Amino acid sequence: MRSGERTGPTAPPSAATDRWDALAAVYRVQEPLEARSLAVLLDALTVRAEEAVLDVGTGTGAVPRALARRGRPAEATTVAVDSSPRMLALAARVAGVETRQGDATGLPVPTGSVDVATAAWLLHVLPAPDRVRAVAELVRVLRPGGRLGLVVPAAPRSPGQRLLRAAALRAAGGLGAFRVPEDLPALLADHGLRVRRHRRTGLGYLADVVVCTREPGRGVG
């Protein structure tokens, strides 16, 4: 990624950061439930070794770890961003990953420096105004024609799925997990993102996997 260019504003630490810090030691226990959605995401993105990759809200590094298992070389550029220092400490153990502490609403990444950006299991935990800023930041850092991969919870369709979702919401407490970001389609369109692939997954967490491209002329302020 190129240096010396504008990055997003730095966001101060928050109570949410503290809560994610507290979960860092046990977070990987639930990652197998994310595995199917991440596999679908990476199948759709088809990341090449020479491409600069940014994973936002990386947590303990599930996306970079999945890329490494697929043969992404350690010398390839993979930057992992998260607001939680404890999560990042675990993500840093993935070979070839450069970790940066930062917030999705003010990414510490230069404008137009990324070929592929991912935000898996992130946008739904943000308040709606922050989700708008996060999508704007993801578009800002993408090069024209760059690809954005998202994973968010999908709306349940059956009584059983609705019961499981209700139980998950209670277990997640105040972190906003498993809430469906119903404003996402409009956000993507408003920020010049064209949806190329959309797939629903039901093995593990019920998820919508979306891959977009940044249309030329959009996203650089």
mmCIF file of C-alpha atoms in Angstrom:
data_model
loop_
_atom_site.group_PDB
_atom_site.id
_atom_site.type_symbol
_atom_site.label_atom_id
_atom_site.label_comp_id
_atom_site.label_asym_id
_atom_site.label_seq_id
_atom_site.Cartn_x
_atom_site.Cartn_y
_atom_site.Cartn_z
ATOM 1 C CA MET A 1 0.000 0.000 0.000
ATOM 2 C CA ARG A 2 1.263 3.448 -0.847
ATOM 3 C CA SER A 3 2.383 5.694 1.995
ATOM 4 C CA GLY A 4 2.289 9.457 2.365
ATOM 5 C CA GLU A 5 -1.376 9.823 1.407
ATOM 6 C CA ARG A 6 -4.473 10.795 3.337
ATOM 7 C CA THR A 7 -5.843 8.356 5.865
ATOM 8 C CA GLY A 8 -9.097 8.512 7.746
ATOM 9 C CA PRO A 9 -9.479 10.401 11.026
ATOM 10 C CA THR A 10 -8.396 8.568 14.157
ATOM 11 C CA ALA A 11 -11.310 7.520 16.342
ATOM 12 C CA PRO A 12 -10.887 7.546 20.142
ATOM 13 C CA PRO A 13 -11.148 4.333 22.185
ATOM 14 C CA SER A 14 -14.709 3.435 23.137
ATOM 15 C CA ALA A 15 -16.639 1.280 25.579
ATOM 16 C CA ALA A 16 -17.289 -1.115 22.696
ATOM 17 C CA THR A 17 -13.522 -1.513 22.223
ATOM 18 C CA ASP A 18 -13.217 -2.483 25.875
ATOM 19 C CA ARG A 19 -15.952 -5.093 25.474
ATOM 20 C CA TRP A 20 -14.281 -6.626 22.436
ATOM 21 C CA ASP A 21 -10.959 -6.638 24.311
ATOM 22 C CA ALA A 22 -12.641 -8.631 27.062
ATOM 23 C CA LEU A 23 -13.846 -11.217 24.519
ATOM 24 C CA ALA A 24 -10.511 -11.639 22.734
ATOM 25 C CA ALA A 25 -9.339 -14.680 24.684
ATOM 26 C CA VAL A 26 -12.450 -16.707 23.857
ATOM 27 C CA TYR A 27 -13.477 -15.227 20.508
ATOM 28 C CA ARG A 28 -11.890 -17.937 18.401
ATOM 29 C CA VAL A 29 -14.176 -20.523 20.007
ATOM 30 C CA GLN A 30 -17.043 -19.308 17.821
ATOM 31 C CA GLU A 31 -15.034 -18.829 14.613
ATOM 32 C CA PRO A 32 -15.965 -22.277 13.197
ATOM 33 C CA LEU A 33 -19.511 -20.912 12.892
ATOM 34 C CA GLU A 34 -18.143 -18.175 10.598
ATOM 35 C CA ALA A 35 -16.111 -20.577 8.457
ATOM 36 C CA ARG A 36 -18.701 -21.304 5.753
ATOM 37 C CA SER A 37 -19.502 -17.646 5.146
ATOM 38 C CA LEU A 38 -15.791 -16.772 4.932
ATOM 39 C CA ALA A 39 -15.181 -19.611 2.467
ATOM 40 C CA VAL A 40 -17.993 -18.331 0.237
ATOM 41 C CA LEU A 41 -16.591 -14.801 0.524
ATOM 42 C CA LEU A 42 -13.068 -15.766 -0.496
ATOM 43 C CA ASP A 43 -14.318 -18.018 -3.302
ATOM 44 C CA ALA A 44 -16.129 -14.990 -4.746
ATOM 45 C CA LEU A 45 -13.227 -12.559 -4.276
ATOM 46 C CA THR A 46 -10.526 -14.792 -5.854
ATOM 47 C CA VAL A 47 -7.680 -12.797 -4.287
ATOM 48 C CA ARG A 48 -4.425 -12.823 -6.241
ATOM 49 C CA ALA A 49 -1.009 -12.890 -4.566
ATOM 50 C CA GLU A 50 0.025 -9.492 -5.957
ATOM 51 C CA GLU A 51 -3.090 -7.689 -4.687
ATOM 52 C CA ALA A 52 -3.075 -5.438 -1.622
ATOM 53 C CA VAL A 53 -5.657 -6.742 0.843
ATOM 54 C CA LEU A 54 -7.256 -4.935 3.779
ATOM 55 C CA ASP A 55 -9.358 -6.743 6.393
ATOM 56 C CA VAL A 56 -11.389 -4.344 8.538
ATOM 57 C CA GLY A 57 -12.706 -5.495 11.894
ATOM 58 C CA THR A 58 -10.330 -8.425 11.650
ATOM 59 C CA GLY A 59 -10.901 -9.617 15.219
ATOM 60 C CA THR A 60 -8.461 -12.439 15.841
ATOM 61 C CA GLY A 61 -7.583 -12.638 12.142
ATOM 62 C CA ALA A 62 -10.102 -15.117 10.730
ATOM 63 C CA VAL A 63 -10.010 -13.705 7.188
ATOM 64 C CA PRO A 64 -6.178 -13.428 6.938
ATOM 65 C CA ARG A 65 -5.914 -16.926 8.431
ATOM 66 C CA ALA A 66 -8.315 -18.282 5.831
ATOM 67 C CA LEU A 67 -6.322 -16.562 3.080
ATOM 68 C CA ALA A 68 -3.102 -18.115 4.381
ATOM 69 C CA ARG A 69 -4.709 -21.569 4.346
ATOM 70 C CA ARG A 70 -5.570 -20.956 0.696
ATOM 71 C CA GLY A 71 -1.903 -20.403 -0.094
ATOM 72 C CA ARG A 72 -1.557 -16.621 0.073
ATOM 73 C CA PRO A 73 2.216 -16.140 0.442
ATOM 74 C CA ALA A 74 3.558 -14.585 3.638
ATOM 75 C CA GLU A 75 5.288 -11.826 1.644
ATOM 76 C CA ALA A 76 1.984 -10.650 0.125
ATOM 77 C CA THR A 77 0.469 -7.461 1.518
ATOM 78 C CA THR A 78 -2.350 -8.164 3.999
ATOM 79 C CA VAL A 79 -3.243 -5.399 6.441
ATOM 80 C CA ALA A 80 -5.584 -6.228 9.331
ATOM 81 C CA VAL A 81 -7.353 -3.400 11.184
ATOM 82 C CA ASP A 82 -9.270 -3.607 14.440
ATOM 83 C CA SER A 83 -10.035 -1.253 17.320
ATOM 84 C CA SER A 84 -9.244 -3.924 19.936
ATOM 85 C CA PRO A 85 -5.555 -4.252 20.868
ATOM 86 C CA ARG A 86 -6.108 -7.696 22.356
ATOM 87 C CA MET A 87 -7.825 -8.953 19.215
ATOM 88 C CA LEU A 88 -4.987 -7.556 17.101
ATOM 89 C CA ALA A 89 -2.374 -9.271 19.250
ATOM 90 C CA LEU A 90 -3.933 -12.592 18.256
ATOM 91 C CA ALA A 91 -4.328 -11.593 14.599
ATOM 92 C CA ALA A 92 -0.637 -10.669 14.502
ATOM 93 C CA ARG A 93 0.238 -14.342 14.894
ATOM 94 C CA VAL A 94 -0.945 -15.016 11.337
ATOM 95 C CA ALA A 95 2.053 -15.186 9.019
ATOM 96 C CA GLY A 96 2.425 -12.244 6.656
ATOM 97 C CA VAL A 97 -0.144 -10.006 8.368
ATOM 98 C CA GLU A 98 0.506 -6.361 9.245
ATOM 99 C CA THR A 99 -1.807 -5.224 12.036
ATOM 100 C CA ARG A 100 -2.953 -1.646 12.578
ATOM 101 C CA GLN A 101 -5.136 -0.441 15.411
ATOM 102 C CA GLY A 102 -7.947 1.727 14.106
ATOM 103 C CA ASP A 103 -11.658 2.235 13.767
ATOM 104 C CA ALA A 104 -13.772 1.352 10.731
ATOM 105 C CA THR A 105 -15.040 4.944 10.625
ATOM 106 C CA GLY A 106 -11.485 6.315 10.228
ATOM 107 C CA LEU A 107 -9.230 3.727 8.635
ATOM 108 C CA PRO A 108 -5.450 4.163 9.064
ATOM 109 C CA VAL A 109 -4.945 3.374 5.382
ATOM 110 C CA PRO A 110 -4.106 5.691 2.440
ATOM 111 C CA THR A 111 -6.756 6.644 -0.079
ATOM 112 C CA GLY A 112 -6.989 4.404 -3.129
ATOM 113 C CA SER A 113 -4.328 1.975 -1.939
ATOM 114 C CA VAL A 114 -6.284 -1.292 -1.667
ATOM 115 C CA ASP A 115 -7.232 -3.834 -4.328
ATOM 116 C CA VAL A 116 -9.438 -5.963 -2.069
ATOM 117 C CA ALA A 117 -11.129 -4.915 1.178
ATOM 118 C CA THR A 118 -13.111 -7.200 3.458
ATOM 119 C CA ALA A 119 -15.407 -6.482 6.381
ATOM 120 C CA ALA A 120 -16.715 -9.813 7.620
ATOM 121 C CA TRP A 121 -19.113 -9.883 10.556
ATOM 122 C CA LEU A 122 -18.499 -6.196 11.277
ATOM 123 C CA LEU A 123 -21.015 -3.745 9.801
ATOM 124 C CA HIS A 124 -24.002 -5.101 11.708
ATOM 125 C CA VAL A 125 -22.427 -4.327 15.109
ATOM 126 C CA LEU A 126 -22.006 -0.640 14.253
ATOM 127 C CA PRO A 127 -24.691 1.988 14.964
ATOM 128 C CA ALA A 128 -26.345 3.157 11.742
ATOM 129 C CA PRO A 129 -24.427 6.497 11.511
ATOM 130 C CA ASP A 130 -21.113 4.679 12.015
ATOM 131 C CA ARG A 131 -22.109 2.116 9.393
ATOM 132 C CA VAL A 132 -22.510 4.950 6.876
ATOM 133 C CA ARG A 133 -19.049 6.294 7.747
ATOM 134 C CA ALA A 134 -17.506 2.827 7.623
ATOM 135 C CA VAL A 135 -18.843 2.142 4.124
ATOM 136 C CA ALA A 136 -17.549 5.549 3.006
ATOM 137 C CA GLU A 137 -14.112 4.688 4.405
ATOM 138 C CA LEU A 138 -14.064 1.291 2.715
ATOM 139 C CA VAL A 139 -14.856 2.978 -0.596
ATOM 140 C CA ARG A 140 -12.205 5.656 0.026
ATOM 141 C CA VAL A 141 -9.369 3.167 0.442
ATOM 142 C CA LEU A 142 -10.317 1.072 -2.598
ATOM 143 C CA ARG A 143 -8.693 1.663 -5.944
ATOM 144 C CA PRO A 144 -11.084 2.227 -8.897
ATOM 145 C CA GLY A 145 -12.447 -1.184 -9.775
ATOM 146 C CA GLY A 146 -11.351 -2.547 -6.397
ATOM 147 C CA ARG A 147 -13.414 -5.277 -4.785
ATOM 148 C CA LEU A 148 -15.211 -5.122 -1.437
ATOM 149 C CA GLY A 149 -16.346 -8.289 0.311
ATOM 150 C CA LEU A 150 -18.904 -8.155 3.125
ATOM 151 C CA VAL A 151 -20.467 -10.697 5.454
ATOM 152 C CA VAL A 152 -23.475 -9.679 7.550
ATOM 153 C CA PRO A 153 -26.219 -11.612 9.329
ATOM 154 C CA ALA A 154 -29.108 -12.672 7.104
ATOM 155 C CA ALA A 155 -32.737 -12.317 8.071
ATOM 156 C CA PRO A 156 -34.201 -15.589 9.393
ATOM 157 C CA ARG A 157 -36.906 -17.142 7.231
ATOM 158 C CA SER A 158 -38.193 -20.033 9.323
ATOM 159 C CA PRO A 159 -39.559 -20.267 12.894
ATOM 160 C CA GLY A 160 -36.514 -22.289 13.909
ATOM 161 C CA GLN A 161 -34.125 -19.700 12.525
ATOM 162 C CA ARG A 162 -36.032 -16.945 14.295
ATOM 163 C CA LEU A 163 -35.804 -18.773 17.626
ATOM 164 C CA LEU A 164 -32.056 -19.296 17.171
ATOM 165 C CA ARG A 165 -31.609 -15.617 16.263
ATOM 166 C CA ALA A 166 -33.495 -14.512 19.378
ATOM 167 C CA ALA A 167 -31.306 -16.708 21.562
ATOM 168 C CA ALA A 168 -28.143 -15.380 19.884
ATOM 169 C CA LEU A 169 -29.249 -11.782 20.427
ATOM 170 C CA ARG A 170 -29.770 -12.429 24.127
ATOM 171 C CA ALA A 171 -26.365 -14.121 24.430
ATOM 172 C CA ALA A 172 -24.602 -11.273 22.604
ATOM 173 C CA GLY A 173 -25.808 -8.640 25.042
ATOM 174 C CA GLY A 174 -25.043 -5.064 24.033
ATOM 175 C CA LEU A 175 -22.586 -5.789 21.218
ATOM 176 C CA GLY A 176 -25.200 -5.658 18.490
ATOM 177 C CA ALA A 177 -24.259 -9.076 17.129
ATOM 178 C CA PHE A 178 -26.624 -10.869 14.722
ATOM 179 C CA ARG A 179 -28.745 -7.809 13.966
ATOM 180 C CA VAL A 180 -29.567 -7.525 10.263
ATOM 181 C CA PRO A 181 -28.328 -4.209 8.730
ATOM 182 C CA GLU A 182 -31.383 -3.539 6.577
ATOM 183 C CA ASP A 183 -29.922 -0.246 5.337
ATOM 184 C CA LEU A 184 -26.975 -1.967 3.649
ATOM 185 C CA PRO A 185 -28.300 -2.233 0.049
ATOM 186 C CA ALA A 186 -29.037 1.498 -0.047
ATOM 187 C CA LEU A 187 -25.656 2.314 1.514
ATOM 188 C CA LEU A 188 -23.794 0.356 -1.128
ATOM 189 C CA ALA A 189 -25.678 2.054 -3.959
ATOM 190 C CA ASP A 190 -25.269 5.519 -2.434
ATOM 191 C CA HIS A 191 -21.482 5.066 -2.258
ATOM 192 C CA GLY A 192 -21.019 3.943 -5.848
ATOM 193 C CA LEU A 193 -20.624 0.235 -5.111
ATOM 194 C CA ARG A 194 -22.005 -2.231 -7.618
ATOM 195 C CA VAL A 195 -23.014 -5.636 -6.248
ATOM 196 C CA ARG A 196 -21.451 -8.391 -8.335
ATOM 197 C CA ARG A 197 -22.309 -11.408 -6.208
ATOM 198 C CA HIS A 198 -24.734 -12.066 -3.385
ATOM 199 C CA ARG A 199 -25.123 -15.409 -1.699
ATOM 200 C CA ARG A 200 -26.931 -16.528 1.432
ATOM 201 C CA THR A 201 -25.262 -19.169 3.614
ATOM 202 C CA GLY A 202 -26.913 -21.252 6.313
ATOM 203 C CA LEU A 203 -24.203 -23.613 7.528
ATOM 204 C CA GLY A 204 -22.956 -22.085 10.774
ATOM 205 C CA TYR A 205 -24.173 -18.529 11.221
ATOM 206 C CA LEU A 206 -26.965 -17.494 8.857
ATOM 207 C CA ALA A 207 -25.290 -14.907 6.617
ATOM 208 C CA ASP A 208 -25.499 -12.727 3.539
ATOM 209 C CA VAL A 209 -22.218 -12.664 1.613
ATOM 210 C CA VAL A 210 -21.886 -9.708 -0.770
ATOM 211 C CA VAL A 211 -19.073 -8.809 -3.172
ATOM 212 C CA CYS A 212 -19.059 -5.334 -4.764
ATOM 213 C CA THR A 213 -16.796 -3.297 -6.997
ATOM 214 C CA ARG A 214 -16.000 0.383 -6.590
ATOM 215 C CA GLU A 215 -17.207 2.257 -9.620
ATOM 216 C CA PRO A 216 -14.658 4.653 -11.218
ATOM 217 C CA GLY A 217 -14.940 8.236 -10.038
ATOM 218 C CA ARG A 218 -16.456 7.357 -6.657
ATOM 219 C CA GLY A 219 -14.916 7.057 -3.205
ATOM 220 C CA VAL A 220 -12.018 9.507 -3.232
ATOM 221 C CA GLY A 221 -12.740 12.713 -1.353
#
